[in-house]
CSV table of C-alpha atoms in Angstrom, one decimal:
chain,number,residue,atom,x,y,z
J,1,MET,CA,25.5,9.9,13.7
J,2,ALA,CA,25.9,11.0,10.2
J,3,LYS,CA,27.5,14.5,9.9
J,4,ASN,CA,24.6,16.1,7.6
J,5,LEU,CA,22.3,15.3,10.7
J,6,ILE,CA,22.0,18.3,12.7
J,7,GLU,CA,20.3,17.9,16.1
J,8,LEU,CA,19.3,21.6,16.6
J,9,THR,CA,21.1,23.5,20.1
J,10,GLN,CA,20.7,27.1,19.1
J,11,ASP,CA,18.8,28.9,16.5
J,12,SER,CA,21.8,30.3,14.9
J,13,GLU,CA,22.5,26.9,13.7
J,14,LEU,CA,19.5,26.9,11.3
J,15,LYS,CA,19.5,30.8,10.1
J,16,SER,CA,23.0,30.9,9.2
J,17,VAL,CA,22.5,27.4,7.0
J,18,LEU,CA,19.2,28.7,5.6
J,19,GLU,CA,20.3,32.1,4.6
J,20,THR,CA,23.8,31.3,2.8
J,21,THR,CA,22.8,28.0,1.0
J,22,ASN,CA,20.9,27.4,-2.1
J,23,GLU,CA,20.6,23.7,-1.3
J,24,VAL,CA,17.5,21.9,-0.4
J,25,CYS,CA,17.3,21.4,3.4
J,26,VAL,CA,15.0,19.3,5.7
J,27,LEU,CA,13.8,20.5,9.0
J,28,TYR,CA,12.3,17.3,10.9
J,29,PHE,CA,10.0,18.9,14.2
J,30,TRP,CA,8.8,16.4,17.0
J,31,ALA,CA,8.5,16.0,20.6
J,32,PRO,CA,10.0,13.7,23.4
J,33,TRP,CA,6.4,12.9,24.6
J,34,ALA,CA,5.1,12.3,20.8
J,35,ALA,CA,5.3,8.3,20.6
J,36,GLN,CA,4.0,8.6,16.9
J,37,CYS,CA,7.4,10.3,16.0
J,38,THR,CA,9.5,7.5,16.2
J,39,GLN,CA,9.4,6.1,13.1
J,40,VAL,CA,9.7,9.4,11.4
J,41,ASP,CA,12.7,10.0,13.2
J,42,GLU,CA,14.1,6.5,12.7
J,43,PHE,CA,13.6,6.6,8.9
J,44,ILE,CA,15.3,10.2,8.7
J,45,ARG,CA,18.4,8.7,10.9
J,46,LYS,CA,19.0,5.8,9.3
J,47,ASP,CA,17.4,5.7,6.0
J,48,LEU,CA,17.0,9.5,4.6
J,49,ALA,CA,20.6,11.0,6.1
J,50,VAL,CA,22.5,8.2,4.8
J,51,LYS,CA,20.9,8.3,1.7
J,52,TYR,CA,21.2,11.8,0.8
J,53,SER,CA,24.5,12.6,2.5
J,54,LYS,CA,24.9,16.1,0.9
J,55,THR,CA,21.6,17.4,2.1
J,56,LYS,CA,21.4,18.9,5.5
J,57,PHE,CA,18.7,17.3,8.2
J,58,PHE,CA,17.8,19.0,11.0
J,59,ILE,CA,16.5,17.8,14.3
J,60,ILE,CA,14.3,20.1,16.0
J,61,GLU,CA,12.4,19.8,19.2
J,62,ALA,CA,9.1,21.7,18.4
J,63,GLU,CA,8.5,22.9,22.1
J,64,LYS,CA,11.9,24.3,22.5
J,65,PHE,CA,12.4,26.3,19.8
J,66,ASP,CA,8.8,27.3,19.6
J,67,HIS,CA,9.4,30.5,18.3
J,68,ILE,CA,11.0,28.7,15.3
J,69,SER,CA,7.8,26.2,15.3
J,70,GLU,CA,5.6,29.4,15.1
J,71,GLY,CA,7.4,30.6,12.2
J,72,TYR,CA,6.7,27.6,10.0
J,73,GLU,CA,3.2,27.0,11.5
J,74,ILE,CA,3.9,23.7,13.1
J,75,THR,CA,0.4,22.5,15.0
J,76,ALA,CA,1.5,18.8,15.4
J,77,VAL,CA,4.5,16.5,15.5
J,78,PRO,CA,5.9,15.1,13.6
J,79,THR,CA,5.9,17.3,11.0
J,80,VAL,CA,8.7,17.7,8.1
J,81,ILE,CA,9.5,21.1,6.3
J,82,ILE,CA,11.4,20.9,3.1
J,83,THR,CA,13.0,24.5,2.6
J,84,GLN,CA,15.2,26.0,-0.4
J,85,LYS,CA,16.5,29.6,-0.3
J,86,GLU,CA,14.1,30.1,2.9
J,87,LYS,CA,11.0,29.2,1.0
J,88,ILE,CA,8.6,26.2,1.8
J,89,VAL,CA,8.9,23.3,-0.9
J,90,GLY,CA,7.7,20.7,0.8
J,91,ARG,CA,5.6,19.7,4.0
J,92,ILE,CA,4.7,16.4,5.4
J,93,GLU,CA,2.5,16.1,8.5
J,94,GLY,CA,2.0,13.2,10.6
J,95,VAL,CA,3.3,9.6,10.1
J,96,ASN,CA,3.4,9.4,6.4
J,97,ILE,CA,6.9,7.8,5.4
J,98,ALA,CA,5.5,7.0,1.5
J,99,LYS,CA,5.0,10.7,1.0
J,100,LEU,CA,8.6,11.7,3.0
J,101,ALA,CA,10.3,9.3,1.0
J,102,LYS,CA,8.8,10.5,-2.2
J,103,ASP,CA,9.3,14.6,-1.7
J,104,VAL,CA,13.0,14.2,-0.1
J,105,ASN,CA,13.6,12.1,-3.1
J,106,ALA,CA,12.1,14.2,-5.6
J,107,LEU,CA,13.7,17.7,-4.0
J,108,CYS,CA,17.1,15.8,-3.2
J,109,ALA,CA,18.2,13.2,-5.6
J,110,ALA,CA,19.9,15.3,-8.1
J,111,ALA,CA,22.1,17.2,-5.4
J,112,ASN,CA,23.2,13.6,-4.3
J,113,GLY,CA,23.9,12.2,-7.7
J,114,ILE,CA,20.9,10.0,-7.4
J,115,SER,CA,18.5,9.7,-10.5
J,116,ALA,CA,15.3,10.6,-9.3
J,117,GLN,CA,13.7,7.4,-11.2
J,118,ALA,CA,15.9,5.0,-9.5
J,119,GLY,CA,16.0,6.8,-6.3
J,120,ASP,CA,12.0,6.4,-6.1
J,121,ALA,CA,12.3,3.0,-6.6
J,122,ALA,CA,14.6,2.4,-4.2
J,123,ALA,CA,12.4,4.4,-1.9
J,124,LYS,CA,9.9,2.2,-2.6
J,125,THR,CA,11.4,-0.8,-1.5
J,126,GLU,CA,12.9,0.7,2.0
J,127,ILE,CA,8.7,1.7,2.5
J,128,GLU,CA,7.4,-1.5,2.3
J,129,GLN,CA,10.4,-2.8,4.2
J,130,ASP,CA,9.9,-0.5,6.9
J,131,LEU,CA,6.4,-0.5,7.3
J,132,ASN,CA,6.6,-4.6,7.6
J,133,THR,CA,8.9,-4.2,10.1
J,134,ARG,CA,6.7,-1.9,12.0
J,135,LEU,CA,3.6,-4.5,11.4
J,136,LYS,CA,5.6,-7.2,12.8
J,137,GLY,CA,6.5,-5.3,15.8
J,138,LEU,CA,3.0,-4.1,16.4
J,139,VAL,CA,1.1,-7.5,15.9
J,140,GLU,CA,3.8,-8.8,18.3
J,141,ARG,CA,3.0,-6.0,21.1
J,142,ALA,CA,0.9,-8.1,23.4
J,143,PRO,CA,0.8,-11.5,23.3
J,144,VAL,CA,-3.3,-10.9,22.5
J,145,MET,CA,-3.2,-7.9,20.1
J,146,VAL,CA,-6.9,-6.8,18.3
J,147,PHE,CA,-7.4,-4.1,15.7
J,148,ILE,CA,-10.1,-2.2,15.6
J,149,LYS,CA,-11.8,1.0,14.9
J,150,GLY,CA,-11.6,3.3,18.1
J,151,THR,CA,-10.7,2.5,21.0
J,152,ALA,CA,-10.9,-0.4,23.7
J,153,VAL,CA,-13.3,1.9,25.9
J,154,GLN,CA,-15.0,4.0,23.0
J,155,PRO,CA,-15.1,1.3,19.9
J,156,ARG,CA,-16.2,3.4,17.0
J,157,CYS,CA,-18.1,0.2,14.9
J,158,GLY,CA,-20.4,-2.4,15.8
J,159,PHE,CA,-17.9,-5.2,15.1
J,160,SER,CA,-15.1,-3.5,17.0
J,161,LYS,CA,-17.4,-3.1,20.1
J,162,LYS,CA,-18.5,-6.5,19.6
J,163,ILE,CA,-15.0,-8.0,19.9
J,164,VAL,CA,-13.9,-6.2,22.5
J,165,GLY,CA,-16.7,-7.1,24.5
J,166,MET,CA,-16.2,-11.2,23.7
J,167,LEU,CA,-12.4,-10.5,25.0
J,168,ASN,CA,-13.8,-8.4,28.2
J,169,GLU,CA,-16.4,-10.9,29.0
J,170,HIS,CA,-14.0,-13.9,29.2
J,171,SER,CA,-11.3,-11.8,30.9
J,172,ILE,CA,-8.7,-12.0,28.3
J,173,LYS,CA,-5.9,-9.3,28.8
J,174,TYR,CA,-4.9,-7.3,25.6
J,175,GLY,CA,-3.4,-4.9,23.6
J,176,TYR,CA,-5.3,-2.9,20.9
J,177,PHE,CA,-4.4,-0.5,18.1
J,178,ASP,CA,-6.6,2.2,16.6
J,179,ILE,CA,-6.5,1.7,13.0
J,180,LEU,CA,-8.9,5.2,12.2
J,181,THR,CA,-5.3,6.6,13.9
J,182,ASP,CA,-2.8,5.6,11.3
J,183,GLU,CA,-3.9,4.8,7.5
J,184,GLU,CA,-0.6,2.9,6.6
J,185,VAL,CA,-1.3,0.5,8.9
J,186,ARG,CA,-4.8,0.3,8.2
J,187,GLN,CA,-3.9,-0.5,4.7
J,188,GLY,CA,-0.6,-2.5,5.3
J,189,LEU,CA,-1.9,-4.7,7.6
J,190,LYS,CA,-4.1,-6.0,5.1
J,191,GLU,CA,-1.7,-7.1,2.6
J,192,TYR,CA,0.5,-7.9,6.0
J,193,SER,CA,-2.1,-10.7,7.0
J,194,ASP,CA,-3.9,-11.1,3.7
J,195,TRP,CA,-7.3,-10.6,5.4
J,196,PRO,CA,-9.2,-7.5,4.2
J,197,THR,CA,-11.4,-6.5,7.0
J,198,TYR,CA,-11.6,-5.3,10.5
J,199,PRO,CA,-11.4,-6.2,13.2
J,200,GLN,CA,-8.3,-8.9,13.4
J,201,LEU,CA,-7.0,-10.3,15.9
J,202,TYR,CA,-3.9,-11.9,16.8
J,203,ILE,CA,-2.2,-14.1,19.4
J,204,GLN,CA,1.9,-14.5,19.7
J,205,GLY,CA,1.9,-12.6,16.3
J,206,GLU,CA,0.1,-14.8,14.5
J,207,LEU,CA,-3.6,-13.9,13.0
J,208,VAL,CA,-6.7,-15.6,14.4
J,209,GLY,CA,-9.0,-14.2,12.3
J,210,GLY,CA,-11.9,-11.5,12.5
J,211,LEU,CA,-15.0,-11.3,14.5
J,212,ASP,CA,-16.8,-14.4,13.0
J,213,ILE,CA,-14.3,-16.6,13.4
J,214,VAL,CA,-13.6,-15.3,17.0
J,215,GLN,CA,-16.7,-15.9,17.6
J,216,GLU,CA,-16.9,-19.3,16.6
J,217,MET,CA,-13.8,-20.4,18.7
J,218,ILE,CA,-15.0,-18.7,21.8
J,219,GLU,CA,-18.1,-20.7,21.2
J,220,SER,CA,-16.2,-24.0,20.6
J,221,GLY,CA,-13.5,-23.2,23.5
J,222,GLU,CA,-10.7,-23.5,21.1
J,223,LEU,CA,-10.0,-19.8,21.6
J,224,MET,CA,-9.2,-20.1,25.5
J,225,ASP,CA,-7.3,-22.8,24.8
J,226,MET,CA,-4.8,-20.5,22.2
J,227,ILE,CA,-4.8,-17.9,24.8
J,228,PRO,CA,-1.4,-17.8,26.9
J,229,LYS,CA,-2.3,-18.4,30.9
J,230,GLU,CA,-0.7,-14.9,31.8
J,231,SER,CA,-3.3,-13.4,29.4
J,232,VAL,CA,-6.2,-14.1,31.0
J,233,ALA,CA,-7.2,-12.2,34.3
J,234,ALA,CA,-7.3,-14.2,37.7
C-alpha cells in the first residue's frame, strides 16, 4: 500500500494531519456494504495515490467514524472530500471518476510536481481505460446481460418492459443493469458498443442488439440458438 494512503483507525490520525499541514488532503468516505464504492476505491488506491504520491489520501469508513462523517455532511457513499487548511475545497459524491480525477489533478498537481495540463490529459486517458475495463466487466457479468431503464421487476420505460417480458416469457435467465443509476455507464456503453439506444442485450459479452433486433431473433428462433443452455430455465 502506498505510504500516502492512510486507512483511518482512530480520529487523532486525521485531526493531527489536518491541523498541522497547509497541503491538500483527500478524504474518501466508504462503506463495506456499498458495492458502488468499489470503482472509486480502486481508482484512489491504484491510480490517484500512486500518481500524487506527495498528497495524503485518507480511507474513512463512514459509519465507523460517524462523527467525522457528520462533520463533513456525508449523506451517501462513496463521497470524496478534498480539504486544504481544514477547509473543504472539493466534494465529489457518488461514482464520478471523471470529476474525481479532474478535481484532484487541479488541486494536487502543483504540489506533486506535475503540470496541471499534462496531468489532466493523463487523467483523461486513465479514465477512458478504467471505464472500458468496467464496461467489459459489466457486459460479461452474466452469460445473458440486458441494460435497461429501471429494474427487471420495475422497468421504467416501455422498451425496457417489453424486452424483459420477452426474456421472461422464454424462460431465459439473465442479469441486468439499470442505466438510470449510473450516467457514466449510460453514456460510456453507447460508445463501447457503438449502439446509441437502450435497451441493449449481450450474450457472452457480445452485443446482440436492441429491442427490434431481439424481437426479430426471437420470432425466427435465432436468439434461442444463441442462448447458453445453462441460461434457459428447465
